[in-house]
Amino acid sequence: MTEKIKNFINGKWIDSADGKTLKSINPADTSDTIGIIPRSGQSDIDAAISAASNLYNKWRLIPAPKRGEIILRAAEMLNKRKQELGTLVTREMGKVLAEGLGDVQEAIDMAYYMGSEGRRLSGETVPSELPNKDCKSIRVPIGVFAMITPWNFPTAIPAWKIFPALVSGNTVVFKPSSYTPVCATKLVEILVEAGIPDGVLNLVHGTGEEIGEYLATHPKVDGVSFTGSTAIGEKLAKMCSTLDKEISCEMGGKNAIIVMDDAMLDLAVEGAIWGGFGTTGQRCTAASRVVVHEAVYNKFLNMFTKAVSKLRLGNGLLKITDVGPVINKSQMQKILNYIEIGKKEGAKLVIGGTTYKKGVCANGYFIEPTIFANVKQKMRIAQEEIFGPVVSVIKAHGLEDAIRIVNDVKYGLSSAIYTQDVNNSAVAERDLDTGLVYINASTIGAEIQLPFGGTKKSGLGHREAGGRGGAIDMFTKWKVIYRDFSGRLQKAQIDKE
Ligand code: NAP
């Protein structure tokens, strides 16, 4: 079924002003058109920002617990529709159904967490140094937020941004990836049904190339929350810094798993499969490098290759499928180019390395799960984000060498170590320069109650998700209030009696 999708501006579902459209295609079967969507232009962005701006002062004055109740209602609705929405994620983005459902579950978890935040949003009350005076810090919203999101978590990532922004009292203009617009629209529909007032949340479809920068740099936008590639994130951040706009960017990764000589190798292989080929390697936290202690390198490589040879490619809606398609033709071409680069650089192609067109895969963007061995740290396949089912296996002489290799990239999102030695794990925990570190678990699997994000070129600005230092910091600013009820002029630092 092909859905006719619209923008949502000031409480109305409408086409783009000039009526132009785009198609959303199932990457597992390109004959399946999922949606026809508006290809919006600048006037659509203007209309959405104007609505968000007009509603801001009304929305920020609604008590936070009431705003939170709307998000909690959305949580219930998402929960009821999990199966339908998870199936849509798989159809539109390609990840296998268990992961499509996981994508929706993450949005549900975030809705419960951030809905409840409406009753926290806490600041500090501290004593004053002067009598009959009190002081406190409170969180206040920032204003109109632009949100630009990628296709790889089409429900979860928008939820990570929209829920904390709304509960904090901001209004929103949301531009989802043009590759997963239908998933984004369902999320907005649910929030509208849950009771978000007209104009508070606005959805504008279209291509990043045509409207992304215009949205992010618009004078009436106060803050930007972006998730996507480092190239685009850094470009937007530079532009916003000259415009005095808040911006936080979650960007690329070149994540790695360390396998020590004392690791449980079966567990490490499972972790490398999950990290390397889960979501077809299209996670910002995907383990695209496995750094293995030389004493177990050959053994691990054999076990890993054998396990990869058993992975079944296919449509993610089929129960037997382990690995789905990649998102689109240009991403497929980019991954194939990296495979050629790896071969030219002298890495050993152990398995995979080509497209796959057999059976149910005939009409989709499928690439065989690929392993390169004998990868040297300076090779491009060991340094650059590939964002596909390609894993480089690198030899290390010991823990220190392994940590050096993991840290020797421009990114710093996620890393993992498999070891039975508590001292190894403690050193790794201390010295791995990534925003997330996993011990005896793969590089993927973040939970929403803790901050999410990376160091170096993986993250800029505030972290996402929950916990201290998480998304509420992104979507609020601090205000400090001093109240003097002495009835006389009191001077801090000066009045000593
Ligand atoms: P992308 O090409 O950077 O696109 C991300 C978003 O930006 C999309 O909505 C895109 O719109 C829009 N965009 C494209 N060009 C733009 C421009 N010039 N100005 C403003 N916006 C623009 O990234 P992607 O391919 O969707 O996603 C993959 C990347 O996201 C990977 O690098 C991955 O590591 C990263 N990622 C990071 C995290 C994290 O939390 N660190 C999580 C998930 C993904 P269109 O879709 O219309 O092009």
XYZ file of C-alpha atoms and ligand atoms in Angstrom:
545
model
C 0.000 0.000 0.000
C 1.288 3.479 -0.903
C 0.355 6.212 1.566
C -0.142 9.837 0.596
C 1.864 11.710 3.217
C 1.510 15.405 4.092
C 3.330 18.070 6.050
C 1.856 19.030 9.417
C 1.928 22.794 9.919
C 0.022 24.815 12.503
C -2.302 21.880 13.225
C -3.149 21.100 9.584
C -2.086 18.238 7.315
C -1.140 19.935 4.040
C 0.819 19.414 0.817
C 3.948 21.413 0.031
C 3.135 24.890 -1.272
C 4.217 24.089 -4.818
C 2.806 20.537 -4.825
C 6.151 18.836 -5.564
C 6.591 15.270 -4.242
C 9.160 12.579 -3.472
C 8.784 8.811 -3.071
C 9.722 6.643 -0.117
C 10.866 3.222 -1.368
C 11.317 -0.109 0.429
C 15.075 -0.834 0.234
C 14.427 -4.601 0.329
C 12.121 -4.402 -2.683
C 12.301 -1.273 -4.791
C 8.997 -2.099 -6.525
C 7.273 -1.328 -3.186
C 6.549 2.417 -2.871
C 5.656 3.131 0.740
C 4.725 6.767 0.503
C 4.417 9.808 -1.713
C 5.623 12.750 0.342
C 5.819 16.518 -0.047
C 9.086 17.850 -1.432
C 8.896 21.039 0.565
C 10.594 24.330 -0.143
C 11.531 27.413 1.833
C 7.982 28.779 2.071
C 6.840 25.564 3.799
C 9.687 25.934 6.290
C 8.729 29.590 6.831
C 5.129 28.605 7.584
C 6.173 25.898 10.045
C 8.640 28.153 11.858
C 6.093 30.930 12.064
C 3.571 28.551 13.692
C 6.178 27.239 16.150
C 7.250 30.763 16.980
C 3.703 32.030 17.540
C 2.846 29.149 19.845
C 6.020 29.213 21.904
C 4.870 31.654 24.574
C 1.644 29.741 25.121
C 3.260 26.304 25.257
C 6.089 27.290 27.625
C 3.509 28.501 30.171
C 1.633 25.197 30.279
C 2.803 23.457 33.468
C 5.527 20.916 32.696
C 3.598 18.011 34.318
C 0.710 18.717 31.887
C 3.108 18.741 28.947
C 4.530 15.481 30.282
C 1.060 13.906 30.446
C 0.696 14.325 26.688
C 4.001 12.519 26.133
C 2.887 9.766 28.519
C -0.334 9.341 26.514
C 1.815 9.055 23.381
C 3.804 6.308 25.153
C 0.604 4.296 25.648
C -0.384 4.753 22.001
C 3.055 3.783 20.720
C 2.882 0.694 22.887
C -0.502 -0.323 21.491
C 0.699 0.186 17.913
C 4.183 -1.291 18.374
C 3.715 -4.211 15.982
C 2.299 -2.058 13.176
C 4.957 0.640 13.609
C 7.821 -1.863 13.907
C 6.679 -3.504 10.687
C 6.650 -0.103 9.001
C 10.206 0.613 10.227
C 11.350 -2.647 8.636
C 9.491 -1.950 5.404
C 10.738 1.619 5.054
C 14.278 1.354 6.480
C 15.097 -2.341 5.937
C 16.305 -3.512 9.373
C 15.017 -6.945 10.459
C 11.669 -6.969 12.248
C 13.077 -7.654 15.745
C 15.146 -4.496 15.319
C 12.235 -2.575 13.791
C 10.260 -3.392 16.926
C 13.296 -2.424 19.016
C 13.370 0.953 17.272
C 9.777 1.572 18.357
C 10.474 0.221 21.854
C 13.212 2.813 22.244
C 10.672 5.522 21.417
C 8.256 4.020 23.971
C 10.957 3.930 26.656
C 11.900 7.505 25.860
C 8.261 8.638 26.003
C 7.793 7.166 29.497
C 11.101 8.576 30.674
C 10.660 12.068 29.225
C 6.933 12.237 30.014
C 7.846 11.693 33.663
C 10.508 14.375 33.358
C 7.598 16.829 33.387
C 7.427 16.245 37.152
C 11.188 16.622 37.636
C 12.963 19.235 35.462
C 14.756 20.043 38.650
C 17.077 22.902 39.471
C 18.810 23.818 42.699
C 17.837 25.757 45.791
C 20.774 26.933 47.887
C 21.015 29.250 50.892
C 21.840 32.908 50.378
C 24.757 34.541 52.194
C 22.379 37.367 53.179
C 19.374 37.241 55.529
C 15.818 37.333 54.144
C 16.950 36.409 50.674
C 16.645 33.141 48.772
C 18.183 31.838 45.585
C 17.484 29.086 43.141
C 18.345 27.935 39.631
C 15.561 26.839 37.319
C 15.447 25.324 33.852
C 13.672 27.275 31.139
C 13.008 26.281 27.527
C 15.087 27.673 24.677
C 12.404 28.495 22.114
C 11.823 27.135 18.618
C 13.870 24.014 17.894
C 14.768 22.678 14.452
C 15.242 18.914 14.378
C 16.996 17.111 11.558
C 17.190 13.317 11.791
C 18.689 10.398 9.824
C 17.039 7.277 8.419
C 18.735 4.541 10.442
C 16.518 4.873 13.558
C 13.437 6.414 11.968
C 11.244 6.275 15.082
C 13.739 6.234 17.934
C 15.950 9.186 16.981
C 13.062 11.617 16.369
C 11.580 10.461 19.689
C 14.908 11.099 21.430
C 14.686 14.709 20.334
C 10.987 15.581 20.177
C 9.914 14.223 23.596
C 12.532 16.023 25.731
C 12.173 19.210 23.668
C 8.396 19.325 24.132
C 8.366 18.392 27.795
C 10.915 21.158 28.402
C 8.547 23.707 26.840
C 10.073 24.256 23.395
C 8.161 24.237 20.137
C 9.447 22.175 17.235
C 9.929 22.090 13.476
C 10.894 18.547 12.532
C 12.544 17.589 9.229
C 13.034 13.836 9.122
C 15.204 11.975 6.634
C 13.645 11.921 3.191
C 14.329 8.146 3.172
C 12.055 7.381 6.158
C 9.291 9.989 6.058
C 6.378 7.644 6.687
C 7.756 6.424 10.034
C 8.275 10.069 11.040
C 4.716 10.947 10.068
C 3.254 8.136 12.211
C 5.141 9.444 15.228
C 3.753 12.948 14.683
C 0.220 11.568 14.164
C 0.463 9.849 17.540
C 1.633 12.982 19.310
C -1.194 14.964 17.744
C -3.732 12.351 18.847
C -2.172 12.421 22.329
C -3.014 16.126 22.572
C -0.118 18.285 21.378
C -1.752 21.676 20.606
C -1.741 23.043 17.058
C 1.488 24.774 16.064
C 3.617 23.275 18.864
C 4.953 20.415 16.741
C 5.356 20.929 12.992
C 6.541 18.413 10.419
C 8.091 19.432 7.113
C 9.188 16.784 4.634
C 11.789 17.292 1.962
C 15.444 16.813 1.167
C 18.196 17.952 3.479
C 20.026 19.388 0.539
C 17.114 21.672 -0.365
C 15.728 22.740 3.003
C 18.067 21.520 5.768
C 20.367 24.509 5.975
C 17.534 26.957 5.471
C 15.716 25.446 8.449
C 18.761 25.280 10.731
C 19.892 28.832 10.035
C 16.476 30.488 9.977
C 16.490 33.647 12.155
C 13.420 32.519 14.117
C 14.987 29.167 15.078
C 16.611 29.323 18.521
C 18.125 25.855 18.700
C 19.089 22.982 16.405
C 19.321 19.303 17.204
C 20.930 17.299 14.412
C 21.787 13.634 14.025
C 23.572 12.452 10.896
C 26.941 12.500 9.202
C 29.910 14.417 10.595
C 30.290 16.386 7.356
C 26.788 17.872 7.553
C 26.789 18.230 11.354
C 30.033 20.193 11.391
C 28.877 22.392 8.536
C 25.650 23.262 10.372
C 27.514 23.804 13.643
C 29.855 26.316 12.000
C 26.933 28.221 10.505
C 24.974 28.228 13.775
C 27.932 29.425 15.829
C 28.038 32.653 13.841
C 24.292 33.089 14.308
C 24.298 32.628 18.104
C 22.116 29.522 17.902
C 22.289 26.557 20.245
C 23.246 23.412 18.326
C 23.955 19.842 19.326
C 25.042 17.235 16.793
C 25.268 13.460 17.074
C 27.443 12.310 14.196
C 29.507 9.477 12.750
C 31.521 6.704 14.338
C 34.329 4.225 13.686
C 33.685 1.973 16.626
C 35.781 -0.976 17.689
C 35.667 -4.140 19.766
C 38.849 -5.317 21.495
C 39.170 -9.102 21.868
C 41.817 -10.011 24.441
C 43.681 -13.338 24.633
C 41.667 -14.268 27.736
C 38.270 -13.419 26.213
C 35.404 -15.887 25.949
C 35.778 -16.197 22.185
C 32.264 -17.529 21.494
C 30.825 -14.493 23.246
C 33.197 -12.146 21.428
C 32.189 -13.631 18.057
C 28.518 -13.126 18.892
C 29.299 -9.536 19.882
C 31.231 -8.910 16.662
C 28.347 -10.313 14.569
C 25.785 -8.187 16.404
C 27.952 -5.074 16.361
C 29.200 -5.476 12.797
C 26.133 -6.743 10.977
C 23.165 -5.781 13.157
C 21.128 -3.148 11.258
C 23.338 -4.198 8.298
C 26.197 -2.221 9.877
C 24.171 0.983 9.579
C 24.322 2.089 13.202
C 26.366 5.026 14.380
C 27.631 2.589 17.031
C 28.300 -0.298 14.609
C 31.511 -2.255 15.306
C 33.288 -1.770 12.014
C 36.652 -2.732 13.543
C 37.566 -5.725 15.668
C 40.983 -5.403 17.280
C 42.222 -8.843 18.287
C 45.124 -9.886 20.498
C 47.747 -11.612 18.319
C 47.641 -14.769 20.447
C 44.030 -15.473 19.435
C 43.888 -13.586 16.116
C 43.745 -16.594 13.772
C 41.389 -18.554 15.985
C 39.012 -15.611 16.350
C 39.130 -14.842 12.618
C 38.219 -18.440 11.726
C 35.349 -18.541 14.206
C 34.088 -15.112 13.106
C 34.246 -16.000 9.393
C 32.396 -19.273 9.978
C 29.646 -17.480 11.883
C 29.343 -14.775 9.187
C 29.038 -17.432 6.460
C 25.826 -18.597 8.140
C 24.115 -15.185 8.075
C 21.075 -15.091 5.786
C 20.372 -11.977 3.759
C 16.787 -11.106 2.952
C 13.704 -9.011 3.522
C 13.648 -8.076 7.202
C 9.973 -9.018 7.468
C 10.826 -12.703 6.907
C 11.576 -14.609 10.106
C 14.613 -16.398 8.640
C 16.412 -13.156 7.753
C 19.490 -12.183 9.765
C 20.673 -9.210 7.692
C 18.511 -6.786 5.712
C 19.352 -4.434 2.838
C 21.258 -1.156 2.951
C 19.160 1.965 2.676
C 19.552 3.102 -0.938
C 21.514 2.907 -4.149
C 24.003 5.652 -3.341
C 24.782 4.145 0.073
C 25.219 0.732 -1.620
C 27.642 2.272 -4.097
C 29.568 4.017 -1.308
C 30.001 0.708 0.552
C 31.088 -1.127 -2.605
C 33.627 1.635 -3.252
C 35.066 1.113 0.239
C 35.337 -2.626 -0.442
C 37.381 -1.822 -3.563
C 39.517 0.617 -1.563
C 40.169 -2.087 1.051
C 41.301 -4.542 -1.632
C 43.564 -1.938 -3.255
C 45.067 -1.034 0.121
C 46.159 -4.654 0.514
C 43.680 -5.881 3.125
C 42.619 -9.517 2.711
C 38.979 -9.975 1.712
C 37.979 -13.029 3.733
C 34.277 -13.263 2.976
C 31.574 -11.267 1.174
C 32.553 -8.223 -0.852
C 29.773 -8.044 -3.441
C 26.113 -7.293 -3.947
C 23.574 -10.075 -3.465
C 20.665 -10.457 -5.860
C 19.368 -13.994 -5.316
C 15.751 -14.978 -4.527
C 13.896 -12.410 -2.408
C 16.889 -10.097 -2.703
C 16.484 -9.608 -6.481
C 14.904 -6.151 -6.212
C 16.731 -4.752 -3.194
C 19.967 -3.114 -2.107
C 21.765 -6.101 -0.611
C 25.483 -6.455 0.119
C 27.027 -9.664 1.450
C 28.363 -9.417 5.023
C 32.033 -8.681 4.463
C 35.179 -9.246 6.529
C 38.611 -7.853 5.803
C 41.624 -9.348 7.619
C 45.237 -8.144 7.868
C 43.929 -4.591 8.077
C 46.496 -1.989 9.018
C 45.522 0.933 11.167
C 46.355 3.586 8.572
C 44.162 2.054 5.852
C 41.091 4.069 4.925
C 38.812 1.118 5.718
C 40.176 1.255 9.288
C 39.794 5.017 9.609
C 36.642 6.119 7.760
C 33.015 5.419 8.515
C 31.651 2.954 5.932
C 28.152 2.565 7.411
C 27.504 -0.855 5.952
C 28.124 -4.577 6.547
C 31.929 -4.401 6.377
C 34.177 -5.311 9.323
C 37.967 -4.895 9.497
C 39.865 -7.292 11.746
C 43.084 -5.766 13.073
C 45.900 -7.441 15.016
C 47.146 -5.959 18.315
C 50.212 -6.881 20.387
C 48.525 -6.405 23.735
C 46.060 -4.260 25.660
C 47.974 -1.006 25.372
C 48.423 -1.470 21.635
C 44.734 -2.372 21.222
C 43.587 0.750 23.087
C 45.958 2.883 21.018
C 44.468 1.438 17.814
C 40.893 1.996 18.982
C 41.607 5.625 19.908
C 43.619 6.375 16.766
C 40.652 7.573 14.657
C 38.916 10.910 14.386
C 35.708 9.526 15.898
C 34.913 8.562 19.501
C 31.411 7.179 19.830
C 31.505 3.599 21.115
C 33.999 0.881 22.017
C 33.987 -2.516 23.691
C 36.359 -4.994 25.249
C 36.007 -8.730 25.736
C 38.216 -9.947 28.571
C 37.967 -12.083 31.702
C 40.581 -10.022 33.491
C 39.211 -7.322 35.784
C 42.414 -5.310 35.464
C 42.192 -5.262 31.656
C 38.609 -4.084 31.835
C 39.487 -1.353 34.340
C 42.313 -0.023 32.147
C 40.085 -0.117 29.060
C 37.292 1.676 30.904
C 39.745 4.398 31.893
C 41.684 4.809 28.645
C 39.229 4.244 25.781
C 38.375 7.704 24.462
C 34.758 7.120 23.455
C 31.440 8.356 24.806
C 30.268 4.785 25.388
C 32.372 1.839 26.616
C 31.049 -1.710 26.893
C 32.694 -4.499 28.891
C 31.968 -8.014 27.603
C 29.180 -6.649 25.404
C 29.143 -5.295 21.860
C 29.410 -1.639 20.826
C 25.646 -1.337 20.413
C 22.893 -1.495 22.986
C 22.653 1.894 24.692
C 19.802 2.337 27.174
C 17.754 5.513 27.222
C 18.144 6.376 30.909
C 21.777 7.414 30.377
C 23.333 10.140 28.220
C 24.197 9.072 24.678
C 26.878 10.584 22.464
C 30.500 10.626 21.498
C 33.810 12.429 21.742
C 35.923 13.996 18.963
C 34.119 14.078 15.596
C 31.241 11.913 16.843
C 29.510 14.565 18.903
C 29.164 18.300 19.387
C 27.251 20.105 22.100
C 24.988 18.277 24.520
C 24.377 14.546 24.785
C 21.063 12.925 23.931
C 18.743 10.705 26.004
C 18.252 10.579 29.759
C 20.150 10.991 32.962
C 22.319 13.783 34.279
C 24.012 15.503 31.331
C 21.466 14.107 28.857
C 18.903 15.703 26.575
C 17.213 17.939 29.149
C 20.443 19.948 29.144
C 20.152 20.247 25.370
C 16.617 21.596 25.470
C 16.771 23.940 28.476
C 18.883 26.808 29.666
C 19.535 27.839 33.230
C 18.037 30.863 34.883
C 19.090 31.897 38.400
C 16.613 33.775 40.608
C 17.575 35.834 43.656
C 14.655 37.036 45.792
C 15.245 39.603 48.508
C 12.432 39.967 51.049
C 14.391 42.043 53.603
C 12.863 45.362 52.456
C 16.291 47.038 52.361
C 19.272 47.222 50.015
C 21.539 44.237 50.717
C 24.882 43.892 48.967
C 26.328 40.427 48.284
C 30.071 40.145 49.069
C 29.988 43.596 50.687
C 27.523 43.453 53.620
C 29.368 41.368 56.186
C 27.149 41.843 59.251
P 23.104 12.682 6.607
O 23.235 12.485 5.151
O 24.043 13.597 7.276
O 21.590 13.153 6.841
C 21.072 13.394 8.135
C 19.925 14.375 8.023
O 20.438 15.607 7.507
C 18.833 13.951 7.046
O 17.592 14.426 7.484
C 19.246 14.665 5.765
O 18.166 14.858 4.870
C 19.731 15.978 6.333
N 20.648 16.703 5.456
C 21.295 16.268 4.348
N 22.006 17.279 3.808
C 21.799 18.367 4.576
C 22.261 19.718 4.532
N 23.096 20.147 3.597
N 21.836 20.560 5.498
C 21.021 20.149 6.484
N 20.533 18.882 6.565
C 20.933 18.008 5.629
O 23.173 11.281 7.373
P 22.335 9.957 7.082
O 22.896 9.290 5.868
O 20.880 10.250 7.135
O 22.670 9.085 8.383
C 23.865 8.386 8.524
C 24.847 9.136 9.403
O 24.224 9.459 10.634
C 26.064 8.304 9.769
O 27.212 9.103 9.695
C 25.788 7.894 11.205
O 26.945 7.584 11.957
C 25.075 9.089 11.711
N 24.275 8.773 12.892
C 24.729 9.200 14.105
C 24.034 8.885 15.252
C 24.534 9.328 16.602
O 23.749 9.359 17.530
N 25.812 9.672 16.757
C 22.857 8.139 15.176
C 22.420 7.725 13.917
C 23.137 8.055 12.782
P 17.935 13.787 3.689
O 17.576 12.498 4.318
O 16.836 14.366 2.910
O 19.236 13.721 2.927
